[in-house]
Amino acid sequence: MIGKLTGTVDGIAADRLILDVGGVGYEVMASAGVLRRAAPGARLALAIDTHVRQDAIVLYGFADEDERGWFRLLQSVQGVGAKIALSLLSALPEGALARAIALQDKAALQSAD
């Protein structure tokens, strides 16, 4: 499993980036926060969550271990997969996400759609 990648941002799209690590370009799905701070040519270190599926290996990248921890925690909820968890993290900063969960604020959580 890949747990961390450090390299140069080679390209950015709406929901992912390409991180060049030693000449190998890794496509990494990333939260909006990571994508906002990424710039082509910039050096970037990401905490990675690796998902191995029957048809693909998907890498999810996070600013730090805390953000990755939230991603993993959200996926432990029935019906929440990687895409929804990433959408929630992109829509709500960690503090707002924690508040929405604690207060059972369905409207805030549904804003991630």
Short mmCIF file of C-alpha atoms in Angstrom, two decimals:
data_model
loop_
_atom_site.label_atom_id
_atom_site.label_comp_id
_atom_site.label_asym_id
_atom_site.label_seq_id
_atom_site.Cartn_x
_atom_site.Cartn_y
_atom_site.Cartn_z
CA MET A 1 0.00 0.00 0.00
CA ILE A 2 1.10 3.55 -0.66
CA GLY A 3 0.83 5.76 2.45
CA LYS A 4 2.63 8.96 1.41
CA LEU A 5 3.83 10.59 -1.79
CA THR A 6 6.12 13.58 -2.13
CA GLY A 7 6.80 15.05 -5.53
CA THR A 8 6.15 17.79 -8.05
CA VAL A 9 2.66 18.70 -9.23
CA ASP A 10 2.57 17.91 -12.94
CA GLY A 11 -1.07 18.68 -13.66
CA ILE A 12 -4.35 19.57 -11.98
CA ALA A 13 -7.94 18.70 -12.95
CA ALA A 14 -11.29 19.29 -11.23
CA ASP A 15 -10.97 16.44 -8.73
CA ARG A 16 -7.45 15.09 -9.14
CA LEU A 17 -3.84 15.93 -9.76
CA ILE A 18 -0.79 14.26 -11.24
CA LEU A 19 2.13 14.07 -8.82
CA ASP A 20 5.51 13.31 -10.39
CA VAL A 21 7.59 11.26 -7.98
CA GLY A 22 10.97 10.30 -9.39
CA GLY A 23 9.74 10.41 -12.98
CA VAL A 24 6.56 8.41 -12.31
CA GLY A 25 3.29 10.33 -12.56
CA TYR A 26 0.74 9.25 -9.96
CA GLU A 27 -2.89 10.23 -10.55
CA VAL A 28 -4.29 11.18 -7.14
CA MET A 29 -7.91 12.00 -6.35
CA ALA A 30 -7.79 14.93 -3.94
CA SER A 31 -9.95 17.09 -1.72
CA ALA A 32 -10.75 20.65 -2.77
CA GLY A 33 -8.37 21.95 -0.10
CA VAL A 34 -5.44 20.03 -1.55
CA LEU A 35 -6.31 21.10 -5.08
CA ARG A 36 -6.53 24.78 -4.05
CA ARG A 37 -3.03 24.78 -2.59
CA ALA A 38 -1.50 22.76 -5.44
CA ALA A 39 0.18 24.61 -8.29
CA PRO A 40 1.87 23.14 -11.36
CA GLY A 41 5.58 22.78 -10.67
CA ALA A 42 5.17 23.06 -6.89
CA ARG A 43 6.55 20.45 -4.52
CA LEU A 44 3.80 18.69 -2.57
CA ALA A 45 3.62 15.97 0.09
CA LEU A 46 0.36 14.05 0.44
CA ALA A 47 -0.93 11.47 2.89
CA ILE A 48 -2.33 8.73 0.65
CA ASP A 49 -5.19 6.29 1.09
CA THR A 50 -4.89 3.45 -1.43
CA HIS A 51 -8.03 1.69 -2.68
CA VAL A 52 -7.58 -1.55 -4.59
CA ARG A 53 -10.61 -2.55 -6.63
CA GLN A 54 -11.09 -5.35 -9.09
CA ASP A 55 -10.69 -2.99 -12.04
CA ALA A 56 -8.40 -0.26 -10.69
CA ILE A 57 -6.07 1.01 -8.00
CA VAL A 58 -7.20 4.47 -6.87
CA LEU A 59 -5.07 6.84 -4.80
CA TYR A 60 -6.72 9.48 -2.60
CA GLY A 61 -4.48 12.33 -1.42
CA PHE A 62 -4.81 14.49 1.69
CA ALA A 63 -3.04 17.48 3.19
CA ASP A 64 -2.20 15.59 6.37
CA GLU A 65 -2.90 12.53 8.52
CA ASP A 66 -5.90 14.21 10.17
CA GLU A 67 -7.68 14.77 6.87
CA ARG A 68 -6.96 11.18 5.85
CA GLY A 69 -8.31 10.03 9.22
CA TRP A 70 -11.57 11.88 8.59
CA PHE A 71 -11.79 10.27 5.15
CA ARG A 72 -11.42 6.82 6.68
CA LEU A 73 -13.86 7.58 9.50
CA LEU A 74 -16.52 8.84 7.08
CA GLN A 75 -16.27 5.64 5.06
CA SER A 76 -17.11 3.62 8.16
CA VAL A 77 -20.65 5.04 7.94
CA GLN A 78 -23.04 2.76 6.08
CA GLY A 79 -23.67 4.09 2.57
CA VAL A 80 -20.64 6.41 2.54
CA GLY A 81 -17.96 5.38 0.08
CA ALA A 82 -14.78 7.07 -1.03
CA LYS A 83 -16.46 9.51 -3.44
CA ILE A 84 -18.99 10.75 -0.89
CA ALA A 85 -16.34 10.98 1.83
CA LEU A 86 -14.12 13.05 -0.47
CA SER A 87 -17.09 15.29 -1.38
CA LEU A 88 -17.84 15.87 2.32
CA LEU A 89 -14.22 16.79 3.03
CA SER A 90 -14.20 19.12 0.04
CA ALA A 91 -17.44 20.85 1.04
CA LEU A 92 -16.79 21.24 4.77
CA PRO A 93 -13.57 22.05 6.62
CA GLU A 94 -12.74 19.54 9.37
CA GLY A 95 -14.12 21.77 12.15
CA ALA A 96 -17.40 22.38 10.33
CA LEU A 97 -17.66 18.69 9.51
CA ALA A 98 -17.17 17.72 13.15
CA ARG A 99 -19.83 20.27 14.22
CA ALA A 100 -22.30 19.05 11.59
CA ILE A 101 -21.88 15.46 12.74
CA ALA A 102 -22.12 16.34 16.45
CA LEU A 103 -25.24 18.45 15.88
CA GLN A 104 -26.70 15.97 13.37
CA ASP A 105 -27.00 18.85 10.90
CA LYS A 106 -28.35 17.02 7.86
CA ALA A 107 -28.54 20.19 5.76
CA ALA A 108 -24.83 20.88 6.22
CA LEU A 109 -23.93 17.30 5.39
CA GLN A 110 -26.17 17.27 2.32
CA SER A 111 -24.41 20.40 1.02
CA ALA A 112 -21.61 18.12 -0.16
CA ASP A 113 -23.72 16.75 -3.01
#
